[in-house]
PDB file of C-alpha atoms in Angstrom:
ATOM      1  CA  MET I   1      23.358  37.906 -59.675  1.00  0.00           C
ATOM      2  CA  THR I   2      21.140  40.378 -57.851  1.00  0.00           C
ATOM      3  CA  SER I   3      20.754  42.838 -60.799  1.00  0.00           C
ATOM      4  CA  PHE I   4      19.472  39.892 -62.734  1.00  0.00           C
ATOM      5  CA  ILE I   5      16.941  39.095 -60.528  1.00  0.00           C
ATOM      6  CA  LEU I   6      16.158  42.629 -60.099  1.00  0.00           C
ATOM      7  CA  LYS I   7      15.581  42.952 -63.631  1.00  0.00           C
ATOM      8  CA  ARG I   8      13.716  40.064 -64.201  1.00  0.00           C
ATOM      9  CA  LEU I   9      11.050  40.601 -60.956  1.00  0.00           C
ATOM     10  CA  LEU I  10      10.926  44.212 -62.627  1.00  0.00           C
ATOM     11  CA  ALA I  11      10.223  42.988 -66.424  1.00  0.00           C
ATOM     12  CA  MET I  12       7.100  41.017 -64.480  1.00  0.00           C
ATOM     13  CA  ILE I  13       5.765  43.864 -63.098  1.00  0.00           C
ATOM     14  CA  PRO I  14       3.744  44.821 -66.654  1.00  0.00           C
ATOM     15  CA  VAL I  15       2.808  40.767 -67.208  1.00  0.00           C
ATOM     16  CA  PHE I  16       1.238  40.877 -64.235  1.00  0.00           C
ATOM     17  CA  PHE I  17      -0.792  44.087 -64.918  1.00  0.00           C
ATOM     18  CA  VAL I  18      -1.571  42.900 -67.949  1.00  0.00           C
ATOM     19  CA  VAL I  19      -3.401  39.064 -66.553  1.00  0.00           C
ATOM     20  CA  SER I  20      -4.610  41.326 -63.882  1.00  0.00           C
ATOM     21  CA  ILE I  21      -6.959  42.834 -66.226  1.00  0.00           C
ATOM     22  CA  THR I  22      -7.715  39.516 -68.710  1.00  0.00           C
ATOM     23  CA  VAL I  23      -8.272  37.781 -65.850  1.00  0.00           C
ATOM     24  CA  PHE I  24     -11.286  40.637 -64.373  1.00  0.00           C
ATOM     25  CA  LEU I  25     -12.478  40.812 -68.280  1.00  0.00           C
ATOM     26  CA  VAL I  26     -12.761  37.223 -68.542  1.00  0.00           C
ATOM     27  CA  ILE I  27     -14.591  36.458 -65.349  1.00  0.00           C
ATOM     28  CA  HIS I  28     -17.467  39.767 -65.964  1.00  0.00           C
ATOM     29  CA  LEU I  29     -18.104  39.405 -69.777  1.00  0.00           C
ATOM     30  CA  VAL I  30     -19.530  36.079 -68.885  1.00  0.00           C
ATOM     31  CA  PRO I  31     -22.687  35.247 -69.495  1.00  0.00           C
ATOM     32  CA  GLY I  32     -23.913  34.809 -66.051  1.00  0.00           C
ATOM     33  CA  ASP I  33     -25.183  36.863 -62.540  1.00  0.00           C
ATOM     34  CA  PRO I  34     -23.974  35.622 -59.035  1.00  0.00           C
ATOM     35  CA  ILE I  35     -26.629  37.725 -57.509  1.00  0.00           C
ATOM     36  CA  ASP I  36     -28.800  35.235 -58.715  1.00  0.00           C
ATOM     37  CA  ASN I  37     -27.456  32.353 -57.029  1.00  0.00           C
ATOM     38  CA  LEU I  38     -28.714  35.075 -54.394  1.00  0.00           C
ATOM     39  CA  MET I  39     -31.837  35.553 -55.249  1.00  0.00           C
ATOM     40  CA  ARG I  40     -35.085  33.864 -54.047  1.00  0.00           C
ATOM     41  CA  ALA I  41     -37.813  33.413 -56.298  1.00  0.00           C
ATOM     42  CA  GLY I  42     -39.833  36.243 -56.043  1.00  0.00           C
ATOM     43  CA  SER I  43     -37.159  38.382 -54.351  1.00  0.00           C
ATOM     44  CA  SER I  44     -37.474  41.593 -55.077  1.00  0.00           C
ATOM     45  CA  PRO I  45     -35.326  44.610 -57.739  1.00  0.00           C
ATOM     46  CA  ALA I  46     -35.003  46.464 -54.701  1.00  0.00           C
ATOM     47  CA  LEU I  47     -32.840  43.605 -52.931  1.00  0.00           C
ATOM     48  CA  ARG I  48     -30.916  42.795 -56.504  1.00  0.00           C
ATOM     49  CA  GLU I  49     -29.688  46.070 -56.351  1.00  0.00           C
ATOM     50  CA  GLN I  50     -28.989  46.369 -52.222  1.00  0.00           C
ATOM     51  CA  ILE I  51     -26.455  43.358 -53.252  1.00  0.00           C
ATOM     52  CA  ALA I  52     -25.790  44.679 -55.845  1.00  0.00           C
ATOM     53  CA  ALA I  53     -23.823  47.715 -54.266  1.00  0.00           C
ATOM     54  CA  LYS I  54     -22.784  45.497 -51.034  1.00  0.00           C
ATOM     55  CA  TYR I  55     -20.668  44.402 -53.662  1.00  0.00           C
ATOM     56  CA  GLY I  56     -20.113  46.550 -55.160  1.00  0.00           C
ATOM     57  CA  LEU I  57     -21.397  45.277 -58.873  1.00  0.00           C
ATOM     58  CA  ASP I  58     -22.578  48.006 -59.752  1.00  0.00           C
ATOM     59  CA  LYS I  59     -20.270  49.788 -60.582  1.00  0.00           C
ATOM     60  CA  GLY I  60     -18.526  50.075 -63.598  1.00  0.00           C
ATOM     61  CA  LEU I  61     -15.820  47.755 -64.315  1.00  0.00           C
ATOM     62  CA  PHE I  62     -13.104  49.714 -64.345  1.00  0.00           C
ATOM     63  CA  GLU I  63     -13.965  51.336 -61.253  1.00  0.00           C
ATOM     64  CA  GLN I  64     -14.261  48.285 -60.030  1.00  0.00           C
ATOM     65  CA  TYR I  65     -10.969  46.820 -61.599  1.00  0.00           C
ATOM     66  CA  VAL I  66      -8.826  49.950 -59.392  1.00  0.00           C
ATOM     67  CA  ILE I  67     -11.078  48.394 -56.381  1.00  0.00           C
ATOM     68  CA  TRP I  68     -10.437  44.727 -56.812  1.00  0.00           C
ATOM     69  CA  MET I  69      -6.468  45.102 -57.621  1.00  0.00           C
ATOM     70  CA  GLY I  70      -5.918  48.569 -55.107  1.00  0.00           C
ATOM     71  CA  ARG I  71      -6.999  45.425 -52.664  1.00  0.00           C
ATOM     72  CA  VAL I  72      -4.841  43.310 -54.111  1.00  0.00           C
ATOM     73  CA  LEU I  73      -1.553  45.101 -53.789  1.00  0.00           C
ATOM     74  CA  THR I  74      -2.367  44.941 -50.256  1.00  0.00           C
ATOM     75  CA  LEU I  75      -2.937  40.454 -50.711  1.00  0.00           C
ATOM     76  CA  ASP I  76      -6.541  41.066 -49.520  1.00  0.00           C
ATOM     77  CA  PHE I  77      -8.697  39.417 -52.441  1.00  0.00           C
ATOM     78  CA  GLY I  78     -12.152  40.697 -51.525  1.00  0.00           C
ATOM     79  CA  THR I  79     -15.251  38.489 -49.607  1.00  0.00           C
ATOM     80  CA  SER I  80     -16.658  35.522 -51.462  1.00  0.00           C
ATOM     81  CA  ILE I  81     -19.979  36.251 -52.530  1.00  0.00           C
ATOM     82  CA  ILE I  82     -21.358  33.177 -52.490  1.00  0.00           C
ATOM     83  CA  GLN I  83     -19.824  31.700 -49.292  1.00  0.00           C
ATOM     84  CA  SER I  84     -19.760  35.242 -47.666  1.00  0.00           C
ATOM     85  CA  ARG I  85     -15.627  34.231 -46.695  1.00  0.00           C
ATOM     86  CA  PRO I  86     -12.460  35.884 -47.431  1.00  0.00           C
ATOM     87  CA  VAL I  87     -11.013  34.561 -50.656  1.00  0.00           C
ATOM     88  CA  SER I  88      -7.448  34.271 -49.518  1.00  0.00           C
ATOM     89  CA  ALA I  89      -9.395  32.350 -46.590  1.00  0.00           C
ATOM     90  CA  LEU I  90     -10.521  29.656 -48.988  1.00  0.00           C
ATOM     91  CA  ILE I  91      -7.744  29.699 -50.826  1.00  0.00           C
ATOM     92  CA  ALA I  92      -4.814  28.979 -48.153  1.00  0.00           C
ATOM     93  CA  GLN I  93      -7.401  26.404 -46.793  1.00  0.00           C
ATOM     94  CA  ASN I  94      -7.067  24.622 -50.519  1.00  0.00           C
ATOM     95  CA  LEU I  95      -3.530  25.735 -51.984  1.00  0.00           C
ATOM     96  CA  PRO I  96      -2.299  22.781 -49.544  1.00  0.00           C
ATOM     97  CA  ASP I  97      -3.900  19.728 -51.458  1.00  0.00           C
ATOM     98  CA  SER I  98      -3.019  21.465 -54.478  1.00  0.00           C
ATOM     99  CA  LEU I  99       0.090  22.261 -53.914  1.00  0.00           C
ATOM    100  CA  ILE I 100       0.828  17.779 -52.342  1.00  0.00           C
ATOM    101  CA  LEU I 101       0.041  16.982 -55.450  1.00  0.00           C
ATOM    102  CA  GLY I 102       2.161  19.185 -58.055  1.00  0.00           C
ATOM    103  CA  GLY I 103       4.744  18.984 -55.794  1.00  0.00           C
ATOM    104  CA  PHE I 104       5.291  15.126 -56.714  1.00  0.00           C
ATOM    105  CA  ALA I 105       3.575  15.773 -60.231  1.00  0.00           C
ATOM    106  CA  PHE I 106       6.488  17.647 -60.587  1.00  0.00           C
ATOM    107  CA  LEU I 107       9.195  15.551 -58.657  1.00  0.00           C
ATOM    108  CA  PHE I 108       7.579  12.346 -60.814  1.00  0.00           C
ATOM    109  CA  SER I 109       8.028  14.594 -63.880  1.00  0.00           C
ATOM    110  CA  THR I 110      11.518  16.105 -63.370  1.00  0.00           C
ATOM    111  CA  LEU I 111      13.161  12.282 -62.006  1.00  0.00           C
ATOM    112  CA  ALA I 112      11.268  10.647 -64.816  1.00  0.00           C
ATOM    113  CA  GLY I 113      11.994  12.844 -67.404  1.00  0.00           C
ATOM    114  CA  ILE I 114      15.648  13.576 -66.986  1.00  0.00           C
ATOM    115  CA  SER I 115      15.812   9.070 -66.394  1.00  0.00           C
ATOM    116  CA  ALA I 116      14.159   8.926 -69.884  1.00  0.00           C
ATOM    117  CA  GLY I 117      15.868  11.724 -72.164  1.00  0.00           C
ATOM    118  CA  VAL I 118      19.190  10.135 -70.651  1.00  0.00           C
ATOM    119  CA  VAL I 119      18.302   6.628 -71.888  1.00  0.00           C
ATOM    120  CA  ALA I 120      17.023   7.958 -75.370  1.00  0.00           C
ATOM    121  CA  ALA I 121      20.749  10.089 -75.898  1.00  0.00           C
ATOM    122  CA  LYS I 122      22.482   6.997 -74.430  1.00  0.00           C
ATOM    123  CA  TYR I 123      20.709   4.661 -77.324  1.00  0.00           C
ATOM    124  CA  TYR I 124      19.353   7.461 -79.519  1.00  0.00           C
ATOM    125  CA  GLY I 125      18.759   5.665 -83.126  1.00  0.00           C
ATOM    126  CA  SER I 126      18.374   2.578 -81.019  1.00  0.00           C
ATOM    127  CA  ARG I 127      14.462   0.397 -80.919  1.00  0.00           C
ATOM    128  CA  ILE I 128      15.177   1.461 -77.045  1.00  0.00           C
ATOM    129  CA  ASP I 129      15.316   5.675 -78.404  1.00  0.00           C
ATOM    130  CA  SER I 130      12.602   4.468 -80.330  1.00  0.00           C
ATOM    131  CA  GLY I 131      10.158   3.546 -77.893  1.00  0.00           C
ATOM    132  CA  ILE I 132      10.878   6.190 -75.519  1.00  0.00           C
ATOM    133  CA  THR I 133      10.340   8.523 -78.372  1.00  0.00           C
ATOM    134  CA  THR I 134       6.728   7.105 -78.882  1.00  0.00           C
ATOM    135  CA  GLY I 135       6.104   6.902 -75.350  1.00  0.00           C
ATOM    136  CA  ILE I 136       6.519  10.306 -74.854  1.00  0.00           C
ATOM    137  CA  LEU I 137       5.033  11.459 -77.813  1.00  0.00           C
ATOM    138  CA  LEU I 138       1.740   9.692 -76.543  1.00  0.00           C
ATOM    139  CA  GLY I 139       2.625  11.047 -73.854  1.00  0.00           C
ATOM    140  CA  SER I 140       2.906  14.698 -74.203  1.00  0.00           C
ATOM    141  CA  THR I 141      -0.677  13.895 -77.017  1.00  0.00           C
ATOM    142  CA  ILE I 142      -3.471  12.818 -74.269  1.00  0.00           C
ATOM    143  CA  PRO I 143      -5.454  15.540 -72.072  1.00  0.00           C
ATOM    144  CA  SER I 144      -4.469  15.317 -68.335  1.00  0.00           C
ATOM    145  CA  PHE I 145      -8.929  14.903 -67.874  1.00  0.00           C
ATOM    146  CA  TRP I 146      -8.982  11.681 -70.629  1.00  0.00           C
ATOM    147  CA  LEU I 147      -5.472   9.948 -68.633  1.00  0.00           C
ATOM    148  CA  GLY I 148      -7.013   9.954 -65.207  1.00  0.00           C
ATOM    149  CA  LEU I 149     -10.620   8.933 -66.141  1.00  0.00           C
ATOM    150  CA  LEU I 150      -8.076   6.149 -68.336  1.00  0.00           C
ATOM    151  CA  LEU I 151      -6.630   5.578 -65.378  1.00  0.00           C
ATOM    152  CA  ILE I 152      -9.225   5.121 -62.348  1.00  0.00           C
ATOM    153  CA  LEU I 153     -10.993   2.343 -65.006  1.00  0.00           C
ATOM    154  CA  VAL I 154      -7.584   0.036 -64.916  1.00  0.00           C
ATOM    155  CA  PHE I 155      -6.477   0.421 -61.670  1.00  0.00           C
ATOM    156  CA  ALA I 156      -8.826   1.821 -59.207  1.00  0.00           C
ATOM    157  CA  VAL I 157     -12.297  -0.341 -60.521  1.00  0.00           C
ATOM    158  CA  TRP I 158     -10.431  -3.224 -62.640  1.00  0.00           C
ATOM    159  CA  LEU I 159      -8.058  -3.809 -60.451  1.00  0.00           C
ATOM    160  CA  GLY I 160      -8.991  -2.000 -56.936  1.00  0.00           C
ATOM    161  CA  TRP I 161      -5.165  -1.130 -55.983  1.00  0.00           C
ATOM    162  CA  VAL I 162      -5.900   1.859 -55.424  1.00  0.00           C
ATOM    163  CA  PRO I 163      -9.121   4.455 -54.624  1.00  0.00           C
ATOM    164  CA  VAL I 164     -11.693   5.402 -56.984  1.00  0.00           C
ATOM    165  CA  SER I 165     -11.498   8.887 -55.481  1.00  0.00           C
ATOM    166  CA  GLY I 166     -11.006  10.867 -52.781  1.00  0.00           C
ATOM    167  CA  ALA I 167      -7.970  12.161 -51.230  1.00  0.00           C
ATOM    168  CA  ARG I 168      -7.762   9.158 -47.977  1.00  0.00           C
ATOM    169  CA  GLY I 169      -4.225   8.301 -47.196  1.00  0.00           C
ATOM    170  CA  TRP I 170      -0.973   8.304 -49.413  1.00  0.00           C
ATOM    171  CA  SER I 171      -1.972   5.650 -51.950  1.00  0.00           C
ATOM    172  CA  SER I 172      -5.331   8.125 -53.382  1.00  0.00           C
ATOM    173  CA  LEU I 173      -1.913  10.763 -54.956  1.00  0.00           C
ATOM    174  CA  ILE I 174      -0.709   7.482 -57.322  1.00  0.00           C
ATOM    175  CA  LEU I 175      -2.622   8.012 -60.060  1.00  0.00           C
ATOM    176  CA  PRO I 176      -3.675  12.275 -60.212  1.00  0.00           C
ATOM    177  CA  VAL I 177       1.053  12.210 -59.570  1.00  0.00           C
ATOM    178  CA  ILE I 178       0.615  10.196 -62.609  1.00  0.00           C
ATOM    179  CA  ALA I 179      -2.339  12.521 -64.133  1.00  0.00           C
ATOM    180  CA  THR I 180      -0.622  15.784 -63.297  1.00  0.00           C
ATOM    181  CA  GLY I 181       2.515  14.433 -64.842  1.00  0.00           C
ATOM    182  CA  LEU I 182       2.388  12.710 -67.899  1.00  0.00           C
ATOM    183  CA  GLY I 183       2.785  15.608 -69.425  1.00  0.00           C
ATOM    184  CA  GLY I 184       6.087  17.026 -67.769  1.00  0.00           C
ATOM    185  CA  VAL I 185       7.669  13.906 -68.199  1.00  0.00           C
ATOM    186  CA  ALA I 186       7.308  13.683 -72.458  1.00  0.00           C
ATOM    187  CA  LEU I 187       8.272  17.670 -72.287  1.00  0.00           C
ATOM    188  CA  VAL I 188      11.619  17.336 -70.418  1.00  0.00           C
ATOM    189  CA  ALA I 189      12.460  14.225 -72.067  1.00  0.00           C
ATOM    190  CA  ARG I 190      12.367  14.993 -75.546  1.00  0.00           C
ATOM    191  CA  VAL I 191      14.356  18.355 -74.343  1.00  0.00           C
ATOM    192  CA  THR I 192      16.952  16.330 -72.462  1.00  0.00           C
ATOM    193  CA  LYS I 193      17.653  13.690 -75.193  1.00  0.00           C
ATOM    194  CA  VAL I 194      17.624  16.750 -77.893  1.00  0.00           C
ATOM    195  CA  SER I 195      20.166  19.165 -75.957  1.00  0.00           C
ATOM    196  CA  MET I 196      22.975  15.572 -74.108  1.00  0.00           C
ATOM    197  CA  ILE I 197      22.695  14.532 -77.952  1.00  0.00           C
ATOM    198  CA  GLU I 198      24.064  18.322 -78.918  1.00  0.00           C
ATOM    199  CA  ILE I 199      26.470  19.197 -76.013  1.00  0.00           C
ATOM    200  CA  GLY I 200      27.971  14.820 -76.458  1.00  0.00           C
ATOM    201  CA  ARG I 201      28.844  16.143 -79.720  1.00  0.00           C
ATOM    202  CA  GLN I 202      30.904  19.428 -79.293  1.00  0.00           C
ATOM    203  CA  ASP I 203      34.339  19.277 -79.101  1.00  0.00           C
ATOM    204  CA  PHE I 204      35.467  19.165 -75.317  1.00  0.00           C
ATOM    205  CA  VAL I 205      33.408  15.473 -74.921  1.00  0.00           C
ATOM    206  CA  MET I 206      35.839  13.967 -77.642  1.00  0.00           C
ATOM    207  CA  LEU I 207      38.888  16.100 -76.086  1.00  0.00           C
ATOM    208  CA  LEU I 208      37.599  14.494 -72.318  1.00  0.00           C
ATOM    209  CA  ARG I 209      37.444  10.659 -74.691  1.00  0.00           C
ATOM    210  CA  ALA I 210      40.653  11.184 -76.046  1.00  0.00           C
ATOM    211  CA  LYS I 211      42.033  11.280 -72.132  1.00  0.00           C
ATOM    212  CA  GLY I 212      41.276   8.290 -71.166  1.00  0.00           C
ATOM    213  CA  VAL I 213      37.886   9.997 -69.410  1.00  0.00           C
ATOM    214  CA  SER I 214      35.543   6.616 -69.065  1.00  0.00           C
ATOM    215  CA  GLU I 215      31.946   7.250 -71.028  1.00  0.00           C
ATOM    216  CA  SER I 216      29.791   7.026 -67.696  1.00  0.00           C
ATOM    217  CA  ARG I 217      31.329  10.033 -65.643  1.00  0.00           C
ATOM    218  CA  ILE I 218      31.767  11.589 -69.778  1.00  0.00           C
ATOM    219  CA  ARG I 219      27.864  11.348 -69.914  1.00  0.00           C
ATOM    220  CA  ILE I 220      27.130  11.967 -65.625  1.00  0.00           C
ATOM    221  CA  SER I 221      29.654  14.619 -64.482  1.00  0.00           C
ATOM    222  CA  HIS I 222      30.010  16.338 -67.720  1.00  0.00           C
ATOM    223  CA  VAL I 223      27.220  15.868 -70.777  1.00  0.00           C
ATOM    224  CA  LEU I 224      24.298  15.965 -68.550  1.00  0.00           C
ATOM    225  CA  ARG I 225      25.488  19.001 -66.428  1.00  0.00           C
ATOM    226  CA  HIS I 226      25.570  20.740 -68.754  1.00  0.00           C
ATOM    227  CA  ALA I 227      22.700  19.400 -70.557  1.00  0.00           C
ATOM    228  CA  MET I 228      20.707  20.622 -67.666  1.00  0.00           C
ATOM    229  CA  ILE I 229      20.574  24.290 -68.830  1.00  0.00           C
ATOM    230  CA  PRO I 230      17.861  24.178 -71.629  1.00  0.00           C
ATOM    231  CA  VAL I 231      16.266  21.974 -69.333  1.00  0.00           C
ATOM    232  CA  ILE I 232      16.071  24.475 -66.117  1.00  0.00           C
ATOM    233  CA  SER I 233      14.328  26.847 -67.866  1.00  0.00           C
ATOM    234  CA  ILE I 234      11.662  23.836 -68.618  1.00  0.00           C
ATOM    235  CA  LEU I 235      10.964  23.083 -65.524  1.00  0.00           C
ATOM    236  CA  GLY I 236      10.620  27.079 -63.877  1.00  0.00           C
ATOM    237  CA  LEU I 237       7.765  27.025 -66.849  1.00  0.00           C
ATOM    238  CA  ARG I 238       6.504  23.998 -65.068  1.00  0.00           C
ATOM    239  CA  ILE I 239       6.103  24.966 -61.846  1.00  0.00           C
ATOM    240  CA  GLY I 240       3.090  27.014 -62.792  1.00  0.00           C
ATOM    241  CA  TRP I 241       1.485  25.403 -65.304  1.00  0.00           C
ATOM    242  CA  ILE I 242       1.299  21.626 -63.451  1.00  0.00           C
ATOM    243  CA  LEU I 243      -0.817  23.784 -60.824  1.00  0.00           C
ATOM    244  CA  GLY I 244      -2.365  24.697 -63.805  1.00  0.00           C
ATOM    245  CA  GLY I 245      -3.134  21.204 -65.192  1.00  0.00           C
ATOM    246  CA  ALA I 246      -4.134  19.655 -61.485  1.00  0.00           C
ATOM    247  CA  ILE I 247      -7.274  21.742 -61.724  1.00  0.00           C
ATOM    248  CA  THR I 248      -8.958  19.304 -64.394  1.00  0.00           C
ATOM    249  CA  VAL I 249      -6.750  16.060 -62.656  1.00  0.00           C
ATOM    250  CA  GLU I 250      -8.623  17.765 -58.744  1.00  0.00           C
ATOM    251  CA  VAL I 251     -11.861  17.827 -59.896  1.00  0.00           C
ATOM    252  CA  VAL I 252     -11.523  14.097 -62.101  1.00  0.00           C
ATOM    253  CA  PHE I 253     -10.339  12.520 -58.754  1.00  0.00           C
ATOM    254  CA  ALA I 254     -13.246  14.648 -56.165  1.00  0.00           C
ATOM    255  CA  ARG I 255     -10.429  15.636 -54.568  1.00  0.00           C
ATOM    256  CA  PRO I 256      -9.836  19.442 -52.716  1.00  0.00           C
ATOM    257  CA  GLY I 257      -7.708  21.838 -54.017  1.00  0.00           C
ATOM    258  CA  LEU I 258      -8.042  25.214 -55.940  1.00  0.00           C
ATOM    259  CA  GLY I 259      -9.440  23.452 -58.705  1.00  0.00           C
ATOM    260  CA  SER I 260     -12.220  21.921 -57.194  1.00  0.00           C
ATOM    261  CA  LEU I 261     -12.907  25.277 -55.612  1.00  0.00           C
ATOM    262  CA  LEU I 262     -12.197  27.062 -59.097  1.00  0.00           C
ATOM    263  CA  ILE I 263     -15.072  24.602 -60.608  1.00  0.00           C
ATOM    264  CA  ARG I 264     -17.308  25.258 -57.814  1.00  0.00           C
ATOM    265  CA  ALA I 265     -16.627  29.657 -58.160  1.00  0.00           C
ATOM    266  CA  LEU I 266     -16.574  28.950 -61.513  1.00  0.00           C
ATOM    267  CA  ASN I 267     -20.250  27.520 -61.970  1.00  0.00           C
ATOM    268  CA  GLN I 268     -21.539  30.286 -59.412  1.00  0.00           C
ATOM    269  CA  ARG I 269     -20.041  32.854 -60.772  1.00  0.00           C
ATOM    270  CA  ASP I 270     -18.640  34.136 -58.040  1.00  0.00           C
ATOM    271  CA  TYR I 271     -16.200  37.064 -59.299  1.00  0.00           C
ATOM    272  CA  PRO I 272     -14.341  37.641 -56.210  1.00  0.00           C
ATOM    273  CA  LEU I 273     -12.962  33.711 -56.020  1.00  0.00           C
ATOM    274  CA  VAL I 274     -12.766  32.711 -59.254  1.00  0.00           C
ATOM    275  CA  GLN I 275     -10.389  36.145 -60.027  1.00  0.00           C
ATOM    276  CA  GLY I 276      -8.356  35.332 -56.983  1.00  0.00           C
ATOM    277  CA  CYS I 277      -7.989  31.225 -58.187  1.00  0.00           C
ATOM    278  CA  LEU I 278      -7.085  32.733 -61.745  1.00  0.00           C
ATOM    279  CA  LEU I 279      -4.423  35.727 -59.919  1.00  0.00           C
ATOM    280  CA  MET I 280      -2.849  32.926 -58.782  1.00  0.00           C
ATOM    281  CA  LEU I 281      -2.361  29.875 -61.064  1.00  0.00           C
ATOM    282  CA  ALA I 282      -1.594  32.824 -63.727  1.00  0.00           C
ATOM    283  CA  MET I 283       1.395  33.763 -60.306  1.00  0.00           C
ATOM    284  CA  ALA I 284       2.714  30.860 -60.195  1.00  0.00           C
ATOM    285  CA  VAL I 285       3.087  30.301 -63.858  1.00  0.00           C
ATOM    286  CA  ILE I 286       5.521  33.889 -63.225  1.00  0.00           C
ATOM    287  CA  LEU I 287       7.315  32.569 -60.042  1.00  0.00           C
ATOM    288  CA  GLY I 288       7.808  29.858 -61.577  1.00  0.00           C
ATOM    289  CA  THR I 289       9.586  31.762 -64.798  1.00  0.00           C
ATOM    290  CA  ILE I 290      11.394  33.947 -63.204  1.00  0.00           C
ATOM    291  CA  LEU I 291      12.927  30.363 -60.731  1.00  0.00           C
ATOM    292  CA  GLY I 292      13.557  29.280 -64.185  1.00  0.00           C
ATOM    293  CA  ASP I 293      15.604  32.413 -65.557  1.00  0.00           C
ATOM    294  CA  VAL I 294      17.235  32.996 -62.165  1.00  0.00           C
ATOM    295  CA  ALA I 295      18.330  29.018 -61.872  1.00  0.00           C
ATOM    296  CA  GLN I 296      20.009  28.871 -64.896  1.00  0.00           C
ATOM    297  CA  ALA I 297      21.707  32.409 -65.226  1.00  0.00           C
ATOM    298  CA  ALA I 298      23.605  30.307 -62.130  1.00  0.00           C
ATOM    299  CA  MET I 299      24.207  27.708 -64.891  1.00  0.00           C
ATOM    300  CA  ASP I 300      25.218  29.931 -67.219  1.00  0.00           C
ATOM    301  CA  PRO I 301      27.185  33.000 -66.489  1.00  0.00           C
ATOM    302  CA  ARG I 302      26.747  33.869 -70.070  1.00  0.00           C
ATOM    303  CA  GLN I 303      23.243  34.267 -69.405  1.00  0.00           C
ATOM    304  CA  ARG I 304      23.920  36.966 -66.789  1.00  0.00           C
ATOM    305  CA  GLU I 305      26.376  38.854 -69.493  1.00  0.00           C
ATOM    306  CA  ALA I 306      23.667  38.871 -72.138  1.00  0.00           C
ATOM    307  CA  ALA I 307      20.498  40.464 -69.781  1.00  0.00           C
ATOM    308  CA  LYS I 308      22.642  42.876 -68.766  1.00  0.00           C
TER     309      LYS I 308
END
């Protein structure tokens, strides 16, 4: 198992560098200049050159990337051009809010998705299955920001059950969690349903029925346990994608977090801060993928043998 984990970590190193190059180039090739947000009307060109030299923006893109990556490898993400604060400090200040939202959204999508998939597989071909499948399709196609606006309109404005926006207490988490996690519910439920149906048709299940094992025990103790192998892989990917999806939801609900920090930095063309936020989100996806692979290998020894 240790060698499997090491191989997965080594395989992610080139992915990390490709992602870092992409993040760096995208933000630098977008029109706009962070210096414009620091310059006052009538400022001299000499002052612009002085500010550019201060933040290393007078160097070529390749040299800027090498300097930035050298700092990143020492966990130094640079200094925000607009806020004049270390990027790592700004990320550390806003990350807990995103982790709370993402964690509850992940828990919601996992529990609701597996439950919906189990019920749909049990009543496969019935109206219950059709209703769940229809809900799954709708949940996977509705954008999270549009769903967030709809939830605000119905439950906050019309019914007044929860706050419209902000982070005032646990009740303000309900709508953002639903908006962030509903797409994950659809994905997890679909994979759980298909996997349980396939496992339920295998010979060992028929043998268990022939031995007189109760249907509920077969479904929960045997079929669901084996069906979790592909679901675990999907959940690993969801760890990273949920943080990414929380960006738009945080903006819609005016919540603090990496999403609000990133959007503000994008509007100000704050290169170091945007790069730091995007790299953190990319690392969440990479680490989620590794965790999913490790968990899947722990449950299925065939995965470890195939990696040798």
